[in-house]
PDB file of C-alpha atoms in Angstrom:
ATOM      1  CA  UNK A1270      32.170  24.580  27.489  1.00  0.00           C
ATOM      2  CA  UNK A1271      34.703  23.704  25.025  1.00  0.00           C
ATOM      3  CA  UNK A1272      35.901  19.807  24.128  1.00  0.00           C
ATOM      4  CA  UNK A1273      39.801  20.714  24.738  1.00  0.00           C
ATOM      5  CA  UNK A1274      43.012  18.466  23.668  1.00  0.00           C
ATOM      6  CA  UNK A1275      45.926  18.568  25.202  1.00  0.00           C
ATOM      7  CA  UNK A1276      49.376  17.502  22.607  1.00  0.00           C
ATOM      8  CA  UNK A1277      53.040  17.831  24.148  1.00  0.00           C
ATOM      9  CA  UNK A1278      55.626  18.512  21.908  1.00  0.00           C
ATOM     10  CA  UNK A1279      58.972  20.185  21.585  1.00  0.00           C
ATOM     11  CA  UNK A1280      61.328  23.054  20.384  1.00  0.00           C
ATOM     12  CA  UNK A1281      60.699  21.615  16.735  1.00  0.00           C
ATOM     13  CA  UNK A1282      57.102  22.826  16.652  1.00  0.00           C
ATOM     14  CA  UNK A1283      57.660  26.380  18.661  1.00  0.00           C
ATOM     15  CA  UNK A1284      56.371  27.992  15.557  1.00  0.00           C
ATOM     16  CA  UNK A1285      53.088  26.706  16.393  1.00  0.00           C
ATOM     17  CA  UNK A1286      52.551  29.277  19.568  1.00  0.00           C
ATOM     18  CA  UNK A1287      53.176  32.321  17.386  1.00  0.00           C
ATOM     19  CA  UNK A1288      49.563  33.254  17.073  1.00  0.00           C
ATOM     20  CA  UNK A1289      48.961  32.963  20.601  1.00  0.00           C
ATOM     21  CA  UNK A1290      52.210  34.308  21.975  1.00  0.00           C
ATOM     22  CA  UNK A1291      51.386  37.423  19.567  1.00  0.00           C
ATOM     23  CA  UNK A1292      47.739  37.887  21.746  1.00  0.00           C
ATOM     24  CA  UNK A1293      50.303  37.345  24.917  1.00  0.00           C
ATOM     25  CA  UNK A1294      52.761  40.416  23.741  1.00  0.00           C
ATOM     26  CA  UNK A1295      49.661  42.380  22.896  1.00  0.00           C
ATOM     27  CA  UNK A1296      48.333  41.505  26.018  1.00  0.00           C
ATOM     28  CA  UNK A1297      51.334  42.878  27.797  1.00  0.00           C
ATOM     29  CA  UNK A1298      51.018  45.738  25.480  1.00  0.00           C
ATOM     30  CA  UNK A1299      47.701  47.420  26.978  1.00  0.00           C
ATOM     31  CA  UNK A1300      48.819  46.831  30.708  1.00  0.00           C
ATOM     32  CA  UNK A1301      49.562  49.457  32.588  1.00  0.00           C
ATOM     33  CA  UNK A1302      53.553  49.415  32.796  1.00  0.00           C
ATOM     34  CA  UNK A1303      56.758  51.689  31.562  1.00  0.00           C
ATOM     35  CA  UNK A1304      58.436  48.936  29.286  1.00  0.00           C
ATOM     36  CA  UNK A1305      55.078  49.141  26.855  1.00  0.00           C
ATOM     37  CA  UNK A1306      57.784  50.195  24.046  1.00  0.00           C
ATOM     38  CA  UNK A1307      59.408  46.641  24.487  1.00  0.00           C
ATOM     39  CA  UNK A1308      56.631  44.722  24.253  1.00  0.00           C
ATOM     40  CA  UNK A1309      55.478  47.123  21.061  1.00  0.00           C
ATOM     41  CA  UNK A1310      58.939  46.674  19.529  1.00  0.00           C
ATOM     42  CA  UNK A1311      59.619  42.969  20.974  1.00  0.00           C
ATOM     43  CA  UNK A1312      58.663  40.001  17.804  1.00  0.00           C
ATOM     44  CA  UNK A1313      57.821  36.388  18.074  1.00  0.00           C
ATOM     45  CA  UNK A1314      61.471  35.627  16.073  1.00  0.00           C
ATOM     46  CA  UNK A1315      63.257  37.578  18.917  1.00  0.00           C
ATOM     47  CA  UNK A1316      61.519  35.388  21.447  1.00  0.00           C
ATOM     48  CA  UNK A1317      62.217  32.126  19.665  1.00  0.00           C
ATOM     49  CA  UNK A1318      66.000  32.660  19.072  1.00  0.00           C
ATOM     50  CA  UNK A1319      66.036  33.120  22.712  1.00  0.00           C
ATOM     51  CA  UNK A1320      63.693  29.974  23.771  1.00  0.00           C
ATOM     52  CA  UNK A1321      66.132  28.261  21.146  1.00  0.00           C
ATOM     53  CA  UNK A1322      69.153  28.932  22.710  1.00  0.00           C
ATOM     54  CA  UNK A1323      67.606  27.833  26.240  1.00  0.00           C
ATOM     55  CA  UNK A1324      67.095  24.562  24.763  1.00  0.00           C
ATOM     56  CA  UNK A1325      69.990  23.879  23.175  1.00  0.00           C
ATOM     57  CA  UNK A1326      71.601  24.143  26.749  1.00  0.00           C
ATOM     58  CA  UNK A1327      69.258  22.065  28.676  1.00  0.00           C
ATOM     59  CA  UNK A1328      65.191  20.710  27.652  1.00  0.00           C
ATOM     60  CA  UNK A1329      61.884  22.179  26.497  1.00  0.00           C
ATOM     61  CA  UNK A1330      58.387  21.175  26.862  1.00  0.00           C
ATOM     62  CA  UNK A1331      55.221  23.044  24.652  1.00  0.00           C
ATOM     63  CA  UNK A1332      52.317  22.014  25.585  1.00  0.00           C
ATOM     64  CA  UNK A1333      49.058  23.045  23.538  1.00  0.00           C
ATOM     65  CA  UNK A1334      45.292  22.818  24.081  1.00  0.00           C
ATOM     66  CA  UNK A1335      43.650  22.485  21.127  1.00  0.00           C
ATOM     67  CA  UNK A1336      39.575  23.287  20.574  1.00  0.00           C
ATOM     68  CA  UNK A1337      38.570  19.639  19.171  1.00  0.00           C
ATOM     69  CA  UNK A1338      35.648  21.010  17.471  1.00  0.00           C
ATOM     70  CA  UNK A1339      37.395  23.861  14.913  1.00  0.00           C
ATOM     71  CA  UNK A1340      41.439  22.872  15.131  1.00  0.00           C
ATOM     72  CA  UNK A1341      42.113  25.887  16.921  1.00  0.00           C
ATOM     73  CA  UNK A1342      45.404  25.985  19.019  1.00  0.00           C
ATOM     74  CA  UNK A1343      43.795  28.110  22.066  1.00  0.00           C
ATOM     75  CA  UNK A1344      46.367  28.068  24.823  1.00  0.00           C
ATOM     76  CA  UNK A1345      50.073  27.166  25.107  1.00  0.00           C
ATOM     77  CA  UNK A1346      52.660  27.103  27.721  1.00  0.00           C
ATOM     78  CA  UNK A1347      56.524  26.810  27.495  1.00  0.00           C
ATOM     79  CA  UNK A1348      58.523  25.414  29.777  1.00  0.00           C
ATOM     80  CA  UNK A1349      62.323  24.787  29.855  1.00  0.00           C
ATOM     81  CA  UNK A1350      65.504  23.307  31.740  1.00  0.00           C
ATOM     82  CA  UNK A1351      68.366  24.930  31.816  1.00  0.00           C
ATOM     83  CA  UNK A1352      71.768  23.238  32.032  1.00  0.00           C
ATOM     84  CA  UNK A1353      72.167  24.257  35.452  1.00  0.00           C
ATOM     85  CA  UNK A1354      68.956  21.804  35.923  1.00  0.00           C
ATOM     86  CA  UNK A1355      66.554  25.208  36.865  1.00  0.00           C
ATOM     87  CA  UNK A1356      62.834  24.350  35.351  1.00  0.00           C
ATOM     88  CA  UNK A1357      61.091  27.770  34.468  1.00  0.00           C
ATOM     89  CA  UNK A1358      57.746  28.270  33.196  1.00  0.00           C
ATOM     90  CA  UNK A1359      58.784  30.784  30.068  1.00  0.00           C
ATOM     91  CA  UNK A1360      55.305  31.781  28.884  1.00  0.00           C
ATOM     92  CA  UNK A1361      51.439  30.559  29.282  1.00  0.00           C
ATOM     93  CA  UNK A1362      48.817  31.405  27.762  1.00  0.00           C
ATOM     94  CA  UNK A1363      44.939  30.748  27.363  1.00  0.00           C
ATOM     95  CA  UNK A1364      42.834  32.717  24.740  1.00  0.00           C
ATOM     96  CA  UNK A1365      39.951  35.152  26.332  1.00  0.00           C
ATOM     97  CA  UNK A1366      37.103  33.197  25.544  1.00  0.00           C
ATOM     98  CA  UNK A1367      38.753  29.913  26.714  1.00  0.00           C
ATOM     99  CA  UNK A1368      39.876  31.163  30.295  1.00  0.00           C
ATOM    100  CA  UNK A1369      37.862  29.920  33.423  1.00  0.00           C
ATOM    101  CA  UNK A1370      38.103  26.232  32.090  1.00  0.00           C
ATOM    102  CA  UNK A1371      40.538  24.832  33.725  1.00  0.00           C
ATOM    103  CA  UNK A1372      43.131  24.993  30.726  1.00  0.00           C
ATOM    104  CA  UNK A1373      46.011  26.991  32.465  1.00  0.00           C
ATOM    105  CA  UNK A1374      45.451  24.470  35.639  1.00  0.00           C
ATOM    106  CA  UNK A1375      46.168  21.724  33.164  1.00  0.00           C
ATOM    107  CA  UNK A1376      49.126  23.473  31.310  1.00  0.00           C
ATOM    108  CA  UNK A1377      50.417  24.205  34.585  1.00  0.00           C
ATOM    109  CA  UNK A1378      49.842  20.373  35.835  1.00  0.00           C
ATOM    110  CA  UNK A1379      51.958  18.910  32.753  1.00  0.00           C
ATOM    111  CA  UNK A1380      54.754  22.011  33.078  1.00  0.00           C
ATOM    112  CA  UNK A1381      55.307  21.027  36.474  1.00  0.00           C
ATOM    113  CA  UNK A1382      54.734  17.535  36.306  1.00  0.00           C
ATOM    114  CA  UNK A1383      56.995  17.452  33.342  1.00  0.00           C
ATOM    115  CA  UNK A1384      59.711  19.052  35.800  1.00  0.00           C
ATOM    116  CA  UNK A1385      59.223  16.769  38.098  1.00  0.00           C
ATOM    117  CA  UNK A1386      60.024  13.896  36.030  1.00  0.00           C
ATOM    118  CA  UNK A1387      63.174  15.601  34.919  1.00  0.00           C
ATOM    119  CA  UNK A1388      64.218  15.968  38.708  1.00  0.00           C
ATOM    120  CA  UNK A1389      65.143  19.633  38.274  1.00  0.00           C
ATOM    121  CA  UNK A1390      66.773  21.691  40.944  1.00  0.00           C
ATOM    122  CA  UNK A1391      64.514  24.343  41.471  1.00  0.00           C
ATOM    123  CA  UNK A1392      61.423  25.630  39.521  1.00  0.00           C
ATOM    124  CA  UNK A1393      60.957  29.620  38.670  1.00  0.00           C
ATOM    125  CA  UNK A1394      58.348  32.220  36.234  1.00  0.00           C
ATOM    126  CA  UNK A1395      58.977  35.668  35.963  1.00  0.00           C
ATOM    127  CA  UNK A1396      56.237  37.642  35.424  1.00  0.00           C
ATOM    128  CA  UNK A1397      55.706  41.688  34.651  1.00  0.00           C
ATOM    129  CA  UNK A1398      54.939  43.390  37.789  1.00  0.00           C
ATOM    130  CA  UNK A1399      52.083  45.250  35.942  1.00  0.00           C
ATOM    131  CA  UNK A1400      50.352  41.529  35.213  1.00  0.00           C
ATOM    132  CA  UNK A1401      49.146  40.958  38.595  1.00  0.00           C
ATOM    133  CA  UNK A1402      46.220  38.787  37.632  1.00  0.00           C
ATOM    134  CA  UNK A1403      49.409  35.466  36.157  1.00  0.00           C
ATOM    135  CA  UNK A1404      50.787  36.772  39.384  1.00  0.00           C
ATOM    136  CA  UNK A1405      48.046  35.778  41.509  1.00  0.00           C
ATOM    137  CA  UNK A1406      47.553  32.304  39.150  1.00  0.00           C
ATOM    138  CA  UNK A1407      51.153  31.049  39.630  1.00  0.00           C
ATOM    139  CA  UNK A1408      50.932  32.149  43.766  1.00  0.00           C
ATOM    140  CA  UNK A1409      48.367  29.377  43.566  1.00  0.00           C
ATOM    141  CA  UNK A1410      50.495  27.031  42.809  1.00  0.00           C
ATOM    142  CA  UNK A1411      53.281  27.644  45.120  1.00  0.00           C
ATOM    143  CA  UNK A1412      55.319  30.329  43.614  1.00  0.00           C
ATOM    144  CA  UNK A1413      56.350  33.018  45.725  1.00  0.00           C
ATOM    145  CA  UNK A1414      58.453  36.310  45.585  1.00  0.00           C
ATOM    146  CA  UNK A1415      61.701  35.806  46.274  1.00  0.00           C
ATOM    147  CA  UNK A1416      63.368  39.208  44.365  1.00  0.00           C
ATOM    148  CA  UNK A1417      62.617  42.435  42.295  1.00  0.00           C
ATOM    149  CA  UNK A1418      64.524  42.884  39.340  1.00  0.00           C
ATOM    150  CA  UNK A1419      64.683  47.172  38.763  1.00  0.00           C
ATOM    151  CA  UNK A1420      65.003  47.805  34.951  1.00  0.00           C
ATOM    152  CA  UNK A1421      64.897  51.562  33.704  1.00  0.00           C
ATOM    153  CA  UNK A1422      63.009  51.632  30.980  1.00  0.00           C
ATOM    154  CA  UNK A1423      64.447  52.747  27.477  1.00  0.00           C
ATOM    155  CA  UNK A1424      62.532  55.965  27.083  1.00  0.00           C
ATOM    156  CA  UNK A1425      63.729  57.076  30.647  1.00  0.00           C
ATOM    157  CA  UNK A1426      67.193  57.056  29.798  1.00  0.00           C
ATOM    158  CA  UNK A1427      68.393  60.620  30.514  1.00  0.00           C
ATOM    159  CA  UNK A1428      68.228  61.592  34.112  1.00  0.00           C
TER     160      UNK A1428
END
């Protein structure tokens, strides 16, 4: 079992996730789902500029988990408050080899904790239907359904 840190930080050091939220796209890559062209075509500088622009409008919280023994940064999460005072959980992620140790439950902890503190309205993820494994992680913490988006993907434009 690893020896893992835990640093909280802000918007100013979002370039630090880039290696991990590039394993998260590719992740989202091999799943079984129609929008597998977005996620090929989809770049960490798209995703910033739009994390950015969340936080200039309301708060953000990174929190990473860093291996103590090499450096490594081996899970993230992002969370952020809108100006309309809605917390949302914009990404998480734990590397392969690091899953099953209790390092999403503590990312999760200090997202939502760090919502609490900020007394925000309400608290939302959304997650790709085809990733029903974070689907069943965020269920167990009290995250439920509540609508289905419908989004046609690009390569099924013509009907």
């Amino acid at each position: 079992m690893s020896i893992v840190k835990f640093i909280e930080t802000n918007q100013l050091n979002l370039d630090l996730i880039q290696p991990l939220w590039e394993k998260l796209n590719e992740h989202h890559r091999r799943q079984k789902s129609d929008f597998k062209d977005h996620y090929a075509n989809f770049t960490f500088q798209e995703r910033k500029k739009v994390l950015l622009n969340k936080a200039r409008d309301g708060d953000m919280l990174i929190c990473l988990a860093e291996d103590e023994r090499s450096g490594i940064f081996v899970g993230y999460s992002v969370t952020t408050i809108s100006s309309e005072n809605v917390g949302e959980i914009d990404s998480i992620y734990v590397g392969g080899e690091y899953r099953l140790q209790g390092i999403g439950n503590e990312l999760m902890k200090r997202s939502l904790g760090w919502m609490d503190k900020k007394g925000v309205n309400s608290r939302k993820v959304v997650v790709a239907t085809s990733n029903q494994e974070a689907i069943s992680f965020y269920e167990r913490y009290g995250f439920r359904r509540r609508s289905i988006n419908l989004e046609k993907p690009l390569d099924h434009l013509k009907w």
